[in-house]
Every structure is written in C-alpha cells, then in structure tokens.
Tab-separated table of C-alpha atoms in Angstrom:
chain	number	residue	atom	x	y	z
A	38	MET	CA	-0.804	9.632	15.127
A	39	SER	CA	-0.242	12.878	12.939
A	40	SER	CA	-2.396	14.281	10.222
A	41	GLY	CA	-2.734	16.870	7.486
A	42	GLN	CA	0.478	17.835	5.645
A	43	HIS	CA	2.889	16.326	8.254
A	44	TRP	CA	1.250	12.971	7.812
A	45	LYS	CA	1.010	13.236	3.994
A	46	HIS	CA	4.744	14.152	3.513
A	47	THR	CA	5.815	11.507	6.013
A	48	ARG	CA	3.712	8.821	4.365
A	49	THR	CA	4.904	9.826	0.853
A	50	PHE	CA	8.595	9.736	1.936
A	51	ALA	CA	8.020	6.337	3.692
A	52	LEU	CA	6.332	4.622	0.616
A	53	THR	CA	8.887	5.929	-1.772
A	54	THR	CA	11.825	4.887	0.409
A	55	LEU	CA	10.365	1.468	1.145
A	56	ARG	CA	10.058	0.897	-2.742
A	57	GLU	CA	13.649	1.825	-3.037
A	58	PHE	CA	14.653	-0.893	-0.769
A	59	GLY	CA	12.452	-3.683	-2.307
A	60	PHE	CA	8.753	-3.182	-1.598
A	61	GLY	CA	7.013	-4.510	-4.746
A	62	LYS	CA	10.299	-5.841	-6.233
A	63	LYS	CA	11.722	-9.299	-6.638
A	64	SER	CA	14.508	-8.616	-4.427
A	65	LEU	CA	12.070	-8.345	-1.424
A	66	GLU	CA	10.958	-11.886	-1.996
A	67	ALA	CA	14.701	-13.023	-1.700
A	68	ARG	CA	14.993	-11.189	1.521
A	69	VAL	CA	11.840	-12.823	2.925
A	70	MET	CA	12.903	-16.388	1.813
A	71	GLU	CA	16.222	-15.759	3.645
A	72	GLU	CA	14.147	-15.563	6.979
A	73	VAL	CA	11.968	-18.375	5.912
A	74	GLN	CA	14.952	-20.666	5.839
A	75	ALA	CA	16.137	-19.488	9.102
A	76	PHE	CA	12.686	-20.198	10.434
A	77	LEU	CA	12.582	-23.588	9.012
A	78	GLU	CA	15.913	-24.557	10.455
A	79	VAL	CA	14.664	-23.572	13.907
A	80	MET	CA	11.471	-25.602	13.314
A	81	GLY	CA	13.579	-28.381	12.009
A	82	ASN	CA	15.601	-28.444	15.042
A	83	ASN	CA	12.431	-28.736	17.160
A	84	SER	CA	10.769	-31.197	15.022
A	85	GLY	CA	8.498	-33.419	17.044
A	86	LYS	CA	9.118	-31.452	20.151
A	87	VAL	CA	6.341	-29.655	22.080
A	88	TYR	CA	6.950	-25.835	22.197
A	89	ASP	CA	5.544	-22.385	22.043
A	90	PRO	CA	6.071	-20.948	18.540
A	91	LYS	CA	5.565	-17.218	19.465
A	92	HIS	CA	9.140	-16.014	19.736
A	93	VAL	CA	10.581	-17.767	16.704
A	94	ILE	CA	7.700	-16.490	14.511
A	95	GLN	CA	8.104	-12.884	15.954
A	96	ILE	CA	11.779	-12.676	15.492
A	97	SER	CA	11.539	-14.284	12.031
A	98	ILE	CA	8.889	-11.577	10.912
A	99	SER	CA	10.728	-8.787	12.692
A	100	ASN	CA	13.983	-9.438	11.040
A	101	ILE	CA	12.560	-8.782	7.742
A	102	ILE	CA	11.418	-5.140	8.582
A	103	CYS	CA	14.685	-4.728	10.505
A	104	SER	CA	16.690	-5.557	7.347
A	105	ILE	CA	14.942	-2.745	5.503
A	106	VAL	CA	14.841	-0.146	8.319
A	107	PHE	CA	18.082	-0.810	10.125
A	108	GLY	CA	19.999	-2.440	7.346
A	109	LYS	CA	20.697	-5.830	9.369
A	110	ARG	CA	18.916	-8.813	10.763
A	111	PHE	CA	19.472	-10.434	14.088
A	112	GLU	CA	20.115	-13.900	15.192
A	113	HIS	CA	17.655	-15.913	16.889
A	114	ARG	CA	19.806	-16.284	19.953
A	115	ASP	CA	20.405	-12.524	20.239
A	116	THR	CA	19.320	-11.902	23.756
A	117	LYS	CA	18.951	-8.205	23.472
A	118	PHE	CA	16.782	-8.376	20.414
A	119	TYR	CA	14.754	-11.301	22.100
A	120	GLN	CA	13.930	-8.957	24.956
A	121	LEU	CA	13.094	-6.151	22.342
A	122	VAL	CA	10.492	-8.383	20.674
A	123	ASP	CA	9.286	-9.515	24.165
A	124	LEU	CA	8.641	-5.873	25.014
A	125	LEU	CA	6.907	-5.214	21.822
A	126	GLU	CA	4.613	-8.142	22.239
A	127	GLU	CA	3.625	-7.156	25.806
A	128	THR	CA	3.079	-3.576	24.808
A	129	PHE	CA	0.971	-4.727	21.983
A	130	ARG	CA	-1.115	-6.902	24.291
A	131	LEU	CA	-1.337	-4.470	27.210
A	132	ASN	CA	-2.576	-1.753	24.904
A	133	GLN	CA	-5.978	-3.686	24.608
A	134	THR	CA	-6.547	-2.957	28.293
A	135	GLY	CA	-4.629	0.291	28.538
A	136	SER	CA	-6.744	1.751	25.689
A	137	ALA	CA	-9.329	3.205	28.033
A	138	SER	CA	-6.873	5.829	28.972
A	139	ARG	CA	-7.191	7.260	25.550
A	140	ASN	CA	-10.782	8.218	26.126
A	141	MET	CA	-10.487	8.837	30.079
A	142	SER	CA	-7.048	10.331	30.304
A	143	TRP	CA	-7.691	10.855	34.123
A	144	LEU	CA	-7.184	6.997	34.587
A	145	ARG	CA	-3.466	7.661	34.594
A	146	PHE	CA	-3.398	9.469	37.834
A	147	LEU	CA	-4.994	6.660	39.759
A	148	PRO	CA	-2.639	5.053	42.305
A	149	GLY	CA	-1.204	1.613	41.192
A	150	ASP	CA	-1.527	0.399	37.586
A	151	PHE	CA	-4.612	-1.448	37.188
A	152	PHE	CA	-5.000	-0.615	33.614
A	153	LYS	CA	-1.306	-1.230	32.806
A	154	ILE	CA	-0.906	2.363	31.570
A	155	LYS	CA	2.286	2.919	33.292
A	156	ARG	CA	3.703	-0.500	32.208
A	157	VAL	CA	2.703	0.328	28.530
A	158	ARG	CA	4.491	3.931	29.088
A	159	ASP	CA	7.709	2.419	30.475
A	160	ASN	CA	7.754	-0.223	27.639
A	161	PHE	CA	7.323	2.387	25.114
A	162	TYR	CA	10.195	4.448	26.384
A	163	GLU	CA	12.404	1.372	26.576
A	164	ILE	CA	11.618	0.513	22.945
A	165	SER	CA	11.984	4.205	21.785
A	166	ASP	CA	15.512	4.268	23.387
A	167	TYR	CA	16.532	1.226	21.304
A	168	MET	CA	15.268	3.054	18.167
A	169	GLN	CA	17.209	6.156	19.172
A	170	GLN	CA	20.389	4.179	19.691
A	171	GLN	CA	20.000	2.713	16.060
A	172	ILE	CA	19.607	6.382	14.848
A	173	THR	CA	22.654	7.496	16.701
A	174	ASP	CA	24.671	4.626	15.229
A	175	HIS	CA	23.651	5.421	11.751
A	176	THR	CA	24.414	9.027	12.292
A	177	ASN	CA	27.981	8.181	13.503
A	178	THR	CA	28.635	6.032	10.262
A	179	PHE	CA	26.421	7.879	7.759
A	180	ASN	CA	27.659	8.135	4.217
A	181	PRO	CA	25.236	10.221	2.066
A	182	SER	CA	26.523	8.650	-1.077
A	183	ASN	CA	25.787	5.089	0.024
A	184	PRO	CA	22.463	4.977	1.908
A	185	ARG	CA	22.190	1.581	3.534
A	186	ASP	CA	18.618	1.451	4.723
A	187	PHE	CA	15.432	3.407	5.680
A	188	ILE	CA	17.323	5.442	8.483
A	189	ASP	CA	20.132	6.337	6.090
A	190	ALA	CA	17.634	7.666	3.430
A	191	PHE	CA	15.973	9.745	6.043
A	192	LEU	CA	19.245	11.269	7.163
A	193	LYS	CA	20.066	12.083	3.413
A	194	GLU	CA	16.655	13.699	2.933
A	195	GLN	CA	17.345	15.623	6.342
A	196	GLU	CA	20.368	17.120	4.865
A	197	ARG	CA	18.748	18.423	1.916
A	198	GLN	CA	15.777	20.201	3.734
A	199	GLU	CA	15.586	23.535	5.128
A	200	PRO	CA	16.523	23.751	8.870
A	201	GLY	CA	13.428	23.297	11.125
A	202	SER	CA	11.505	20.940	8.796
A	203	ALA	CA	9.058	19.279	11.066
A	204	VAL	CA	8.831	16.282	8.893
A	205	PHE	CA	12.592	15.455	8.710
A	206	GLU	CA	13.436	16.043	12.284
A	207	ASP	CA	14.901	13.435	14.545
A	208	PHE	CA	11.603	12.937	16.681
A	209	ASN	CA	9.737	12.166	13.330
A	210	LEU	CA	12.354	9.540	12.421
A	211	GLN	CA	12.083	7.942	15.604
A	212	ALA	CA	8.274	7.766	15.399
A	213	THR	CA	8.255	6.551	11.978
A	214	ILE	CA	10.749	3.617	12.370
A	215	LEU	CA	9.086	2.688	15.628
A	216	ASN	CA	5.752	2.666	13.581
A	217	LEU	CA	7.351	0.405	10.892
A	218	PHE	CA	8.966	-1.848	13.498
A	219	VAL	CA	5.678	-2.286	15.321
A	220	ALA	CA	3.319	-2.532	12.547
A	221	GLY	CA	5.832	-4.825	10.549
A	222	THR	CA	6.247	-7.295	13.363
A	223	GLU	CA	3.273	-7.977	15.602
A	224	THR	CA	0.342	-7.971	13.220
A	225	THR	CA	1.871	-10.418	10.799
A	226	ALA	CA	3.253	-12.683	13.532
A	227	THR	CA	-0.160	-12.806	15.103
A	228	THR	CA	-1.879	-13.804	11.939
A	229	ILE	CA	0.772	-16.727	11.443
A	230	ARG	CA	0.106	-17.830	15.078
A	231	TRP	CA	-3.627	-17.614	14.487
A	232	THR	CA	-3.536	-19.659	11.308
A	233	ILE	CA	-1.295	-22.337	12.835
A	234	LEU	CA	-3.792	-22.700	15.707
A	235	GLN	CA	-6.670	-22.972	13.352
A	236	LEU	CA	-4.973	-25.685	11.358
A	237	ILE	CA	-4.291	-27.653	14.418
A	238	TYR	CA	-8.093	-27.617	15.161
A	239	HIS	CA	-8.941	-28.253	11.677
A	240	THR	CA	-6.714	-30.976	10.376
A	241	ASP	CA	-9.066	-31.557	7.172
A	242	ILE	CA	-8.304	-27.949	6.151
A	243	GLN	CA	-4.499	-28.414	6.740
A	244	ASP	CA	-4.498	-31.617	4.790
A	245	ARG	CA	-6.467	-29.992	1.950
A	246	LEU	CA	-4.112	-26.974	1.920
A	247	ARG	CA	-1.017	-29.216	1.764
A	248	GLY	CA	-2.529	-31.079	-1.119
A	249	GLU	CA	-2.858	-27.821	-2.946
A	250	ILE	CA	0.681	-26.971	-2.117
A	251	ASP	CA	1.857	-30.371	-3.328
A	252	ASN	CA	-0.214	-30.036	-6.647
A	253	VAL	CA	1.058	-26.593	-7.557
A	254	ILE	CA	4.628	-26.415	-5.889
A	255	GLY	CA	5.577	-30.039	-5.128
A	256	PRO	CA	6.973	-31.357	-2.031
A	257	SER	CA	10.474	-30.084	-2.365
A	258	ARG	CA	11.206	-26.734	-4.105
A	259	PHE	CA	10.615	-23.604	-2.246
A	260	PRO	CA	7.432	-21.588	-3.263
A	261	THR	CA	7.611	-18.466	-4.995
A	262	LEU	CA	5.241	-15.518	-5.250
A	263	SER	CA	4.347	-16.580	-8.888
A	264	ASP	CA	2.600	-19.785	-7.510
A	265	LYS	CA	0.085	-17.741	-5.430
A	266	GLU	CA	-2.153	-17.090	-8.423
A	267	ASN	CA	-2.756	-20.905	-8.814
A	268	MET	CA	-3.536	-21.386	-5.128
A	269	PRO	CA	-7.259	-20.277	-4.645
A	270	TYR	CA	-7.557	-22.533	-1.620
A	271	TYR	CA	-4.369	-20.826	0.105
A	272	GLU	CA	-6.219	-17.450	-0.631
A	273	ALA	CA	-9.435	-18.573	0.999
A	274	VAL	CA	-7.574	-19.977	4.049
A	275	ILE	CA	-5.569	-16.762	4.594
A	276	THR	CA	-8.475	-14.485	3.992
A	277	GLU	CA	-10.449	-16.509	6.700
A	278	ALA	CA	-7.493	-16.261	9.013
A	279	LEU	CA	-7.201	-12.507	8.436
A	280	ARG	CA	-10.893	-12.249	9.502
A	281	PHE	CA	-10.156	-13.217	13.117
A	282	PRO	CA	-7.291	-11.121	14.448
A	283	THR	CA	-8.519	-7.543	13.699
A	284	PHE	CA	-6.537	-4.636	14.362
A	285	SER	CA	-8.313	-1.199	14.539
A	286	VAL	CA	-6.037	1.735	14.443
A	287	PRO	CA	-7.546	5.337	15.598
A	288	HIS	CA	-8.644	7.781	12.953
A	289	GLY	CA	-9.787	11.360	13.673
A	290	ALA	CA	-12.738	13.454	12.643
A	291	SER	CA	-11.536	16.494	10.629
A	292	LYS	CA	-14.809	18.184	11.023
A	293	ASP	CA	-18.168	17.734	12.899
A	294	VAL	CA	-20.232	14.719	11.481
A	295	GLU	CA	-23.710	13.786	11.849
A	296	LEU	CA	-24.296	10.068	12.154
A	297	MET	CA	-27.574	8.345	12.927
A	298	GLY	CA	-28.978	11.352	14.965
A	299	MET	CA	-25.586	11.780	16.826
A	300	THR	CA	-22.727	14.371	16.473
A	301	ILE	CA	-19.195	13.393	16.337
A	302	PRO	CA	-17.296	16.430	17.190
A	303	LYS	CA	-14.255	17.726	15.264
A	304	GLY	CA	-11.153	16.395	16.770
A	305	SER	CA	-12.844	13.043	18.177
A	306	THR	CA	-10.720	9.992	18.032
A	307	ILE	CA	-12.537	7.339	16.141
A	308	ILE	CA	-11.954	3.583	16.236
A	309	PRO	CA	-13.459	1.577	13.730
A	310	ASN	CA	-15.098	-1.573	14.891
A	311	LEU	CA	-14.028	-3.960	12.074
A	312	ASP	CA	-15.471	-7.020	13.914
A	313	SER	CA	-18.854	-5.614	13.250
A	314	VAL	CA	-18.316	-6.533	9.631
A	315	HIS	CA	-16.044	-9.652	10.004
A	316	PHE	CA	-18.568	-11.269	12.283
A	317	ASP	CA	-21.670	-10.105	10.801
A	318	PRO	CA	-23.862	-13.164	10.197
A	319	ASN	CA	-25.566	-11.327	7.291
A	320	VAL	CA	-22.210	-11.242	5.567
A	321	PHE	CA	-20.505	-14.369	6.889
A	322	LYS	CA	-22.962	-17.251	7.821
A	323	GLU	CA	-21.821	-18.777	11.194
A	324	PRO	CA	-19.151	-16.244	11.522
A	325	THR	CA	-17.385	-17.639	14.467
A	326	LYS	CA	-16.595	-20.795	12.774
A	327	PHE	CA	-13.344	-21.113	10.762
A	328	ASN	CA	-14.569	-21.909	7.196
A	329	PRO	CA	-12.353	-20.936	4.279
A	330	ASP	CA	-14.954	-22.345	1.822
A	331	ARG	CA	-17.135	-19.320	2.419
A	332	PHE	CA	-14.724	-17.341	0.094
A	333	LEU	CA	-14.810	-20.011	-2.747
A	334	GLY	CA	-17.349	-20.378	-5.538
A	335	GLU	CA	-18.626	-23.572	-7.279
A	336	ASP	CA	-15.784	-23.213	-9.811
A	337	GLY	CA	-13.200	-23.317	-6.863
A	338	LYS	CA	-12.180	-19.756	-7.258
A	339	LEU	CA	-12.645	-16.806	-4.929
A	340	ASN	CA	-16.230	-15.620	-5.108
A	341	GLY	CA	-15.884	-11.932	-4.170
A	342	LYS	CA	-16.552	-12.028	-0.488
A	343	GLU	CA	-12.890	-11.406	0.213
A	344	LYS	CA	-13.652	-7.681	-0.207
A	345	TYR	CA	-15.465	-7.682	3.091
A	346	VAL	CA	-12.252	-8.543	4.995
A	347	PHE	CA	-10.626	-5.318	6.118
A	348	ALA	CA	-7.659	-6.808	7.911
A	349	PHE	CA	-5.410	-3.806	6.464
A	350	SER	CA	-7.928	-1.054	7.203
A	351	LEU	CA	-9.465	1.188	4.363
A	352	GLY	CA	-8.977	4.504	2.787
A	353	ARG	CA	-5.797	6.696	2.646
A	354	ARG	CA	-4.456	5.390	5.893
A	355	ILE	CA	-4.721	1.811	4.644
A	356	CYS	CA	-1.720	-0.064	6.030
A	357	LEU	CA	1.293	0.779	3.651
A	358	GLY	CA	2.916	-2.569	4.629
A	359	GLU	CA	0.069	-4.705	3.106
A	360	SER	CA	2.108	-6.067	0.180
A	361	LEU	CA	4.951	-7.157	2.463
A	362	ALA	CA	2.641	-8.780	4.910
A	363	ARG	CA	0.724	-10.757	2.290
A	364	LEU	CA	4.127	-11.858	0.657
A	365	GLU	CA	5.302	-12.932	4.212
A	366	LEU	CA	2.107	-14.785	5.015
A	367	PHE	CA	2.341	-16.752	1.804
A	368	LEU	CA	5.935	-17.711	1.838
A	369	PHE	CA	6.125	-18.536	5.730
A	370	LEU	CA	2.862	-20.666	5.837
A	371	THR	CA	3.158	-22.339	2.524
A	372	THR	CA	6.849	-23.712	3.409
A	373	LEU	CA	5.711	-24.664	6.825
A	374	ILE	CA	2.671	-26.681	5.659
A	375	GLN	CA	4.682	-28.137	2.757
A	376	ARG	CA	7.508	-29.500	5.168
A	377	PHE	CA	5.896	-29.890	8.616
A	378	GLU	CA	2.604	-31.612	9.869
A	379	LEU	CA	1.154	-29.338	12.649
A	380	LEU	CA	-0.069	-31.294	15.709
A	381	PRO	CA	-1.359	-30.575	19.162
A	382	GLU	CA	0.854	-31.364	22.283
A	383	LYS	CA	-0.936	-34.784	22.485
A	384	PRO	CA	-3.989	-36.216	20.621
A	385	ASP	CA	-6.138	-35.664	23.682
A	386	LYS	CA	-4.574	-32.184	24.708
A	387	MET	CA	-5.536	-29.428	22.089
A	388	PRO	CA	-4.258	-25.955	22.631
A	389	ALA	CA	-6.034	-24.026	25.512
A	390	GLY	CA	-8.708	-21.795	24.301
A	391	ALA	CA	-10.816	-22.559	21.243
A	392	PRO	CA	-9.523	-20.378	18.289
A	393	SER	CA	-12.938	-19.659	16.920
A	394	ASN	CA	-14.624	-17.657	19.541
A	395	GLY	CA	-14.134	-14.346	17.717
A	396	ILE	CA	-13.519	-12.339	20.611
A	397	LEU	CA	-9.810	-12.009	21.104
A	398	THR	CA	-7.798	-10.010	18.492
A	399	GLY	CA	-4.826	-12.334	19.078
A	400	PRO	CA	-4.694	-16.031	19.814
A	401	PRO	CA	-4.161	-17.505	23.244
A	402	ASP	CA	-0.595	-18.615	24.140
A	403	TYR	CA	-0.298	-22.319	23.079
A	404	LYS	CA	2.204	-25.004	22.420
A	405	PHE	CA	2.257	-27.361	19.534
A	406	LYS	CA	4.388	-29.962	17.766
A	407	ALA	CA	5.737	-29.414	14.074
A	408	VAL	CA	6.667	-32.807	12.774
A	409	LYS	CA	8.914	-32.834	9.679
A	410	ILE	CA	7.456	-34.633	6.642
A	411	ASN	CA	9.799	-37.053	5.022
C-alpha cells in the first residue's frame, strides 16, 4: 500500500532477493515439484473419496512461498499452520464484503460487525503476529554470512543501511513478508480450485487436456517446464481459467486526472474493474461460458487474445510473482490431470453453484472425487 521511493526500493529489493532464492531459475522448479509430489500423495490417499480440496491446495501452494520467505515448509498435518491458512482464506473472502470500509471509513464505528470489518481486522492482527514470530526467530538465529531465506536477506541488508532507514525497518519487513505470503497463496490456490471445478463441469475439456498431456509428456514421467511450449491447449485452458477469478488491487492517483468528464482527485484510491474486460462480449463472445478454444487459431496455436486477460494486473505494479504462479499452475494441474480423473460427488450431484456465472471472484466451496488413473 506504499508508493513513491519507499515502494520502489522495497519492490527492487524484493525482486532481487526472490531471484537469488530461485525466481526464474531451474532450482525453483525442483522446489515446486517437491510440493507437487506431496500434493499427489494426499490426493492418492483420498483416491475415489468425496472431499473438499480447498485446504490441501492452499497448504501445498503456501508451502512454496514459505520455503522462500521462511526457509522451511510445513507438513499438511501441522495444526497451527492449518489454522493460519484458514485465517488467510477467511480474511481474503471477507475482504470482499469489508471493502466498503475503504471508501466509507465511518462504517467501522457502527455497532456490531455487519460488514465484517472487525473480523478482518482481528484476523489480520493474528496473521501479523505469526509473521512477527517468524522474524523474531530469524533474528535470534541470524548468521549474516549464511542467509537462509528472504527474511535473513532483509536482516542482512538492514545491518548495512544507515539507522532509521524506512525501507529496512522491522515494520516494512513484516508488511513485505505478509504481502508475499498472502499473494503467494490465495490467488494461485483459488485459480487451481476454479480450474478443477470447470473441468468437472466440462469433461470434454478435461479429456482433451489429458490427451495433450499424454501426447507431449506421456502417462508416467513428471512434467517439466520445458514441456509447456508444446502444449497450446493447456495454455488456452489456463488462460480461460485465469479470466474468471479476477483480483483487482488498489492503485492511487498521483495527480488530478480528468476522465470522461469527471475529475479523479489526487490521492484517490482506484480499484480497476478487470471484469469489464474479461467479460466484455465485444472481446470474448459469450463471456460467461468456459471456452478455451476462444484463445486458439485454426493452426491450433494461441491466437493473441490472451493479451486481453489481465489476471496479474498491468504496469509497474504488475504482480512480481507471476512467473512463480504460472509455474505452479502448470506443474500442479498437469500432474493432477495426468494421474487423476476429476469427477463430481455422484453423477447426478454436480458441485453446488455453476462455475460459469462470472460473478464471484472465487469458486463456491465444493466437494469432488479424484480417481487415480491406472
């Protein structure tokens, strides 16, 4: 939520440090595959059973950013971490209704908690306390000659700076790792849940995607990022999936702006309406339908329409984790489809809430069956 030089220096440090710990490198793919295999083990143990995939997906994705930021991963049965991920998901969901308070700050003084403002605040404090505990633990065991993760890299830079640096103060470290943790978990996990739901509803798309995976990768070996360039149908499917769960982050007007006869005053909070493009019938015919073929030309390759999907935002504040998110989406989804058939609870009981209404930013909670393919 910062801007100017503070934001610029923080982002530059974050990007540089994330690259040092694997962003854009082959080592990151190995780290993601470690979590993919843990994810597949849980799925295999539940093969043929009806269950809600939300938590296993959230923890699997969260573990990847945790390994970079905290220097460790968490077991799926870790109760405390399970509760933390639960808090994160609830906060993310409630923030949709609580967002009214950003424009009407007086709402927080109303009795009760109709807009869930107090609940979001309390959750935020609890998550922040967890982040601070991680910082404290790192400070107590810090070795500047051997930085283990993002927190250590920040502490090392903190030692080099002049006292009083606003960028390299403890509060900014807590805010930064909280941002990385939140952004690195919920958005990718939600997209995977959206995609699974769409594939349950559209078995023809699931079968076609599995066919491409079999042709390019085969039924047994794990996918690698190098396979991606030979899988245009996967690219079409994931692009269409990214079109549905839109996440618009706030921007700010750095000066007075005249737009369509109206004035946006300097300092205003601006929340872009990405759905106005993602569901524009002039750009996407029948936009509420899930149709990956809209991104493919007659030659079977991407036709250029993918440039109208802004799932990672635009401009200088574009999501710095896009490369990680795309890597996670590819490896998790291709291994899942390669090894499991995704089915509803019962043939006559589809997940509640049709996935193609284009209204919700996240899918409804649902249960399904993942049946292992022999």
